[in-house]
mmCIF file of C-alpha atoms and ligand atoms in Angstrom:
data_model
loop_
_atom_site.group_PDB
_atom_site.id
_atom_site.type_symbol
_atom_site.label_atom_id
_atom_site.label_comp_id
_atom_site.label_asym_id
_atom_site.label_seq_id
_atom_site.Cartn_x
_atom_site.Cartn_y
_atom_site.Cartn_z
ATOM 1 C CA MET A 1 24.792 -92.131 75.835
ATOM 2 C CA VAL A 2 27.430 -92.834 78.582
ATOM 3 C CA GLY A 3 26.558 -90.604 81.467
ATOM 4 C CA LEU A 4 29.574 -88.590 81.723
ATOM 5 C CA ILE A 5 27.905 -86.400 79.022
ATOM 6 C CA GLN A 6 24.698 -86.012 80.726
ATOM 7 C CA LYS A 7 26.712 -85.581 84.336
ATOM 8 C CA LEU A 8 28.700 -82.230 82.236
ATOM 9 C CA LEU A 9 25.647 -81.308 80.883
ATOM 10 C CA PHE A 10 23.969 -80.580 84.422
ATOM 11 C CA ASP A 11 27.349 -79.017 85.388
ATOM 12 C CA PHE A 12 27.005 -76.731 82.311
ATOM 13 C CA ILE A 13 23.274 -75.539 82.919
ATOM 14 C CA GLU A 14 24.077 -75.212 86.439
ATOM 15 C CA GLU A 15 27.274 -73.306 86.013
ATOM 16 C CA ALA A 16 25.464 -71.108 83.059
ATOM 17 C CA ALA A 17 22.038 -70.330 84.538
ATOM 18 C CA GLY A 18 22.175 -71.614 88.457
ATOM 19 C CA PRO A 19 20.371 -74.785 89.962
ATOM 20 C CA GLU A 20 16.544 -73.422 89.120
ATOM 21 C CA LYS A 21 17.108 -73.797 85.333
ATOM 22 C CA LEU A 22 18.639 -77.275 85.869
ATOM 23 C CA LEU A 23 15.791 -78.508 87.423
ATOM 24 C CA GLU A 24 13.110 -76.687 84.910
ATOM 25 C CA VAL A 25 15.476 -78.834 82.321
ATOM 26 C CA LYS A 26 14.927 -82.175 84.060
ATOM 27 C CA ARG A 27 11.256 -81.269 84.664
ATOM 28 C CA LEU A 28 10.824 -80.362 80.735
ATOM 29 C CA ALA A 29 12.386 -83.497 79.595
ATOM 30 C CA GLY A 30 10.604 -85.985 81.854
ATOM 31 C CA VAL A 31 14.091 -86.807 84.051
ATOM 32 C CA PRO A 32 13.438 -87.297 87.873
ATOM 33 C CA ALA A 33 15.095 -84.322 89.763
ATOM 34 C CA GLU A 34 16.938 -86.988 91.671
ATOM 35 C CA LYS A 35 18.341 -89.073 89.150
ATOM 36 C CA VAL A 36 22.212 -89.273 89.303
ATOM 37 C CA PHE A 37 24.060 -90.327 85.995
ATOM 38 C CA ARG A 38 27.258 -92.431 86.370
ATOM 39 C CA MET A 39 30.188 -91.398 84.130
ATOM 40 C CA ASP A 40 30.444 -95.183 83.185
ATOM 41 C CA GLU A 41 26.903 -96.515 82.513
ATOM 42 C CA VAL A 42 25.225 -96.273 79.540
ATOM 43 C CA TYR A 43 21.443 -94.368 79.206
ATOM 44 C CA GLU A 44 19.007 -94.314 76.598
ATOM 45 C CA ASP A 45 20.147 -92.031 73.471
ATOM 46 C CA GLU A 46 16.227 -90.587 73.761
ATOM 47 C CA GLU A 47 16.607 -89.785 77.154
ATOM 48 C CA TRP A 48 19.130 -87.416 76.402
ATOM 49 C CA GLN A 49 17.945 -86.119 73.348
ATOM 50 C CA ARG A 50 14.987 -84.902 75.773
ATOM 51 C CA LEU A 51 17.503 -83.590 77.968
ATOM 52 C CA PHE A 52 19.295 -81.552 74.998
ATOM 53 C CA ARG A 53 16.028 -80.046 73.834
ATOM 54 C CA ALA A 54 14.882 -79.315 77.106
ATOM 55 C CA THR A 55 18.181 -77.466 77.588
ATOM 56 C CA CYS A 56 17.945 -75.384 74.444
ATOM 57 C CA GLU A 57 14.112 -74.412 75.458
ATOM 58 C CA VAL A 58 15.206 -73.347 78.870
ATOM 59 C CA LEU A 59 18.111 -71.468 77.890
ATOM 60 C CA GLY A 60 16.642 -69.873 75.257
ATOM 61 C CA VAL A 61 18.878 -71.243 72.503
ATOM 62 C CA THR A 62 19.380 -72.839 69.076
ATOM 63 C CA GLN A 63 20.777 -76.429 69.257
ATOM 64 C CA GLU A 64 23.909 -74.767 67.602
ATOM 65 C CA GLN A 65 24.385 -72.442 70.111
ATOM 66 C CA ALA A 66 24.052 -74.954 72.821
ATOM 67 C CA GLU A 67 26.409 -77.215 71.277
ATOM 68 C CA GLU A 68 28.990 -74.690 70.862
ATOM 69 C CA ALA A 69 28.353 -73.478 74.449
ATOM 70 C CA TYR A 70 28.671 -77.189 75.785
ATOM 71 C CA ALA A 71 31.587 -77.711 73.772
ATOM 72 C CA GLU A 72 33.318 -74.889 75.121
ATOM 73 C CA PHE A 73 32.358 -76.274 78.843
ATOM 74 C CA PHE A 74 33.315 -80.107 78.027
ATOM 75 C CA TYR A 75 37.231 -79.116 76.593
ATOM 76 C CA LYS A 76 37.579 -77.126 79.634
ATOM 77 C CA ASP A 77 36.443 -79.784 81.811
ATOM 78 C CA GLY A 78 38.424 -82.453 79.713
ATOM 79 C CA MET A 79 41.794 -80.799 79.946
ATOM 80 C CA LYS A 80 41.469 -81.082 83.749
ATOM 81 C CA ARG A 81 39.616 -84.421 83.834
ATOM 82 C CA TRP A 82 41.801 -86.329 81.231
ATOM 83 C CA PRO A 83 45.637 -84.366 80.700
ATOM 84 C CA MET A 84 47.043 -87.611 79.157
ATOM 85 C CA TRP A 85 44.941 -87.648 76.195
ATOM 86 C CA PHE A 86 46.549 -83.895 75.565
ATOM 87 C CA SER A 87 50.005 -84.694 76.280
ATOM 88 C CA MET A 88 49.661 -87.990 74.546
ATOM 89 C CA SER A 89 48.945 -86.196 71.347
ATOM 90 C CA LYS A 90 51.542 -83.825 70.190
ATOM 91 C CA THR A 91 49.306 -81.968 67.350
ATOM 92 C CA ALA A 92 45.517 -81.598 66.726
ATOM 93 C CA ARG A 93 45.570 -83.875 63.817
ATOM 94 C CA GLU A 94 47.197 -86.658 66.277
ATOM 95 C CA PHE A 95 44.524 -85.999 68.856
ATOM 96 C CA LEU A 96 41.768 -85.996 66.164
ATOM 97 C CA GLN A 97 42.764 -89.068 64.775
ATOM 98 C CA ARG A 98 42.860 -90.899 68.389
ATOM 99 C CA GLN A 99 39.367 -89.335 68.849
ATOM 100 C CA PRO A 100 37.240 -92.635 68.271
ATOM 101 C CA LYS A 101 39.713 -94.635 70.168
ATOM 102 C CA ILE A 102 38.820 -92.240 72.965
ATOM 103 C CA HIS A 103 35.411 -93.334 72.625
ATOM 104 C CA ASN A 104 35.521 -96.685 72.234
ATOM 105 C CA GLY A 105 37.660 -96.816 75.578
ATOM 106 C CA PHE A 106 34.553 -95.967 76.834
ATOM 107 C CA ALA A 107 32.463 -98.587 74.945
ATOM 108 C CA THR A 108 34.824 -101.300 76.237
ATOM 109 C CA GLY A 109 33.955 -100.558 79.738
ATOM 110 C CA VAL A 110 30.134 -101.047 78.944
ATOM 111 C CA ARG A 111 28.746 -104.674 79.519
ATOM 112 C CA ASP A 112 25.779 -104.363 77.582
ATOM 113 C CA GLN A 113 27.345 -105.080 74.011
ATOM 114 C CA LYS A 114 24.224 -103.709 71.818
ATOM 115 C CA ALA A 115 25.030 -100.452 73.350
ATOM 116 C CA SER A 116 28.633 -100.526 73.481
ATOM 117 C CA GLN A 117 28.705 -101.401 69.935
ATOM 118 C CA ALA A 118 26.152 -98.452 69.439
ATOM 119 C CA ILE A 119 29.050 -96.400 70.546
ATOM 120 C CA ASN A 120 31.559 -97.704 68.259
ATOM 121 C CA ASP A 121 29.402 -97.368 65.496
ATOM 122 C CA LYS A 122 29.077 -93.342 65.804
ATOM 123 C CA PHE A 123 32.262 -92.744 64.687
ATOM 124 C CA ASP A 124 33.968 -93.542 61.156
ATOM 125 C CA LEU A 125 37.420 -91.994 60.737
ATOM 126 C CA GLU A 126 38.749 -91.786 57.242
ATOM 127 C CA GLU A 127 42.326 -90.737 56.893
ATOM 128 C CA VAL A 128 43.026 -88.493 53.914
ATOM 129 C CA GLU A 129 46.093 -86.793 52.157
ATOM 130 C CA HIS A 130 45.028 -83.520 52.951
ATOM 131 C CA GLY A 131 43.708 -84.401 56.796
ATOM 132 C CA ILE A 132 41.060 -86.303 57.816
ATOM 133 C CA VAL A 133 37.227 -87.065 56.859
ATOM 134 C CA MET A 134 34.810 -88.150 59.772
ATOM 135 C CA HIS A 135 31.957 -90.075 58.650
ATOM 136 C CA TYR A 136 29.292 -89.529 61.862
ATOM 137 C CA ARG A 137 26.394 -91.410 62.218
ATOM 138 C CA SER A 138 24.260 -91.117 65.760
ATOM 139 C CA PRO A 139 20.725 -90.515 66.298
ATOM 140 C CA ASN A 140 21.555 -87.818 68.512
ATOM 141 C CA GLN A 141 22.672 -85.689 65.552
ATOM 142 C CA LEU A 142 25.268 -83.937 67.480
ATOM 143 C CA CYS A 143 27.640 -82.705 64.752
ATOM 144 C CA GLY A 144 27.461 -79.572 65.810
ATOM 145 C CA LEU A 145 29.064 -80.711 68.693
ATOM 146 C CA TYR A 146 32.068 -82.666 66.747
ATOM 147 C CA THR A 147 32.633 -79.282 64.857
ATOM 148 C CA ALA A 148 33.126 -77.265 67.945
ATOM 149 C CA LEU A 149 35.069 -79.562 69.757
ATOM 150 C CA ALA A 150 37.465 -80.217 66.664
ATOM 151 C CA ARG A 151 37.351 -76.167 66.265
ATOM 152 C CA LEU A 152 38.754 -76.064 70.140
ATOM 153 C CA ILE A 153 41.488 -79.016 69.425
ATOM 154 C CA ILE A 154 42.409 -77.391 66.453
ATOM 155 C CA ASN A 155 42.947 -73.936 68.259
ATOM 156 C CA HIS A 156 44.841 -75.551 71.606
ATOM 157 C CA TYR A 157 47.455 -77.079 69.184
ATOM 158 C CA GLY A 158 47.699 -73.572 67.357
ATOM 159 C CA ASP A 159 47.093 -75.206 64.156
ATOM 160 C CA GLU A 160 45.672 -73.734 60.876
ATOM 161 C CA ALA A 161 43.005 -76.093 59.509
ATOM 162 C CA SER A 162 39.600 -75.553 57.925
ATOM 163 C CA ILE A 163 36.419 -77.508 58.900
ATOM 164 C CA GLU A 164 33.564 -78.182 56.382
ATOM 165 C CA GLU A 165 30.757 -80.516 56.481
ATOM 166 C CA THR A 166 29.590 -81.556 53.100
ATOM 167 C CA LYS A 167 26.703 -84.067 54.382
ATOM 168 C CA CYS A 168 24.419 -83.610 57.431
ATOM 169 C CA LEU A 169 21.953 -86.090 59.060
ATOM 170 C CA LYS A 170 19.846 -83.150 59.884
ATOM 171 C CA GLN A 171 19.573 -82.432 55.996
ATOM 172 C CA GLY A 172 18.451 -85.882 55.411
ATOM 173 C CA ASP A 173 21.571 -87.240 54.314
ATOM 174 C CA SER A 174 22.716 -91.014 55.364
ATOM 175 C CA GLU A 175 25.505 -89.519 57.826
ATOM 176 C CA CYS A 176 27.069 -86.338 58.590
ATOM 177 C CA GLU A 177 30.554 -86.011 56.565
ATOM 178 C CA ILE A 178 33.074 -83.388 58.194
ATOM 179 C CA HIS A 179 36.634 -82.920 56.343
ATOM 180 C CA ILE A 180 39.323 -81.367 58.403
ATOM 181 C CA ARG A 181 41.993 -80.018 55.968
ATOM 182 C CA TRP A 182 44.842 -78.532 57.741
ATOM 183 C CA ALA A 183 47.024 -75.962 55.678
ATOM 184 C CA ALA A 184 50.288 -77.462 53.462
HETATM 185 C C1 HEM B 201 39.261 -86.468 76.135
HETATM 186 C C2 HEM B 201 38.732 -86.425 75.310
HETATM 187 C C3 HEM B 201 36.951 -86.958 75.257
HETATM 188 C C4 HEM B 201 36.321 -87.795 76.051
HETATM 189 C C5 HEM B 201 36.866 -87.744 77.138
HETATM 190 C C6 HEM B 201 35.568 -88.121 75.415
HETATM 191 C C7 HEM B 201 34.263 -88.849 75.937
HETATM 192 C C8 HEM B 201 33.052 -88.943 75.348
HETATM 193 C C9 HEM B 201 32.044 -90.134 75.475
HETATM 194 C C10 HEM B 201 32.208 -90.916 76.809
HETATM 195 C C11 HEM B 201 30.829 -89.583 74.975
HETATM 196 C C12 HEM B 201 29.647 -90.122 75.247
HETATM 197 C C13 HEM B 201 29.587 -91.561 74.189
HETATM 198 C C14 HEM B 201 28.348 -92.254 73.662
HETATM 199 O O1 HEM B 201 27.835 -92.479 74.870
HETATM 200 O O2 HEM B 201 28.198 -92.408 72.551
HETATM 201 C C15 HEM B 201 30.936 -88.996 73.999
HETATM 202 C C16 HEM B 201 30.141 -88.191 72.701
HETATM 203 C C17 HEM B 201 30.844 -87.236 71.905
HETATM 204 N N1 HEM B 201 31.877 -86.927 71.411
HETATM 205 FE FE1 HEM B 201 33.164 -87.281 73.055
HETATM 206 N N2 HEM B 201 35.659 -87.299 73.891
HETATM 207 C C18 HEM B 201 36.289 -86.566 73.852
HETATM 208 C C19 HEM B 201 36.945 -85.493 72.850
HETATM 209 C C20 HEM B 201 35.963 -85.521 71.852
HETATM 210 C C21 HEM B 201 36.396 -84.556 70.663
HETATM 211 C C22 HEM B 201 37.683 -84.312 70.486
HETATM 212 C C23 HEM B 201 35.279 -84.462 70.090
HETATM 213 C C24 HEM B 201 35.304 -84.095 68.458
HETATM 214 C C25 HEM B 201 36.250 -83.408 67.841
HETATM 215 C C26 HEM B 201 34.089 -85.259 70.473
HETATM 216 C C27 HEM B 201 33.008 -85.387 69.845
HETATM 217 C C28 HEM B 201 31.938 -86.192 70.279
HETATM 218 C C29 HEM B 201 30.582 -86.090 70.146
HETATM 219 C C30 HEM B 201 29.820 -85.526 68.692
HETATM 220 C C31 HEM B 201 29.755 -86.568 70.649
HETATM 221 C C32 HEM B 201 28.552 -87.029 70.607
HETATM 222 C C33 HEM B 201 28.287 -88.572 70.349
HETATM 223 C C34 HEM B 201 26.728 -88.851 69.858
HETATM 224 O O3 HEM B 201 25.966 -89.247 70.809
HETATM 225 O O4 HEM B 201 26.351 -88.771 68.797
HETATM 226 N N3 HEM B 201 34.513 -85.886 71.801
HETATM 227 N N4 HEM B 201 32.697 -88.135 73.894
#
């Protein structure tokens, strides 16, 4: 997982619960308190999973609740950090169509080819008449983060669209299949 995500998770925990709780999360996840996550470096997915599990435990929330709250934080930060991605897309559909490319852009900056491919492989976008179908495959099982961010993007542009997940890694399916359907 690209370090941006861990860095923002730490900012999120600190803002929501304070520095002591952040230290507790790191301790529980077995991550050294002083370890710095660089925004442009790739770190083990398993380490991220330990951090995210520890976050849920320390904050006393479910994975879905943590994904929702983190998505909100990520979205607000993203609007300030990458205004270009928002101004480039004129609609939510355009933004969500561009999302895998945004992610692949991070993969391009990654020197290790296997790690770069792993980022590319997570999102497979299908464009259909009514909207988009996202095929998401990742050991991190963050489909809740995907749907929460998609909902925020839809609201950001004032669109009307429904989101439905018809397959889920967490239910034993081989991928999460997320349908986003725009009102005609
Ligand atoms: C400016 C906009 C965005 C930026 C810069 C961005 C950047 C990133 C980066 C760098 C990662 C880590 C990738 C990895 O290491 O595998 C990530 C993960 C993720 N992003 Fe985004 N993202 C953006 C918008 C979105 C949107 C709109 C969605 C959903 C609709 C989304 C869904 C996700 C999900 C689900 C993950 C977790 C992937 C996994 O590890 O399984 N992102 N994002």
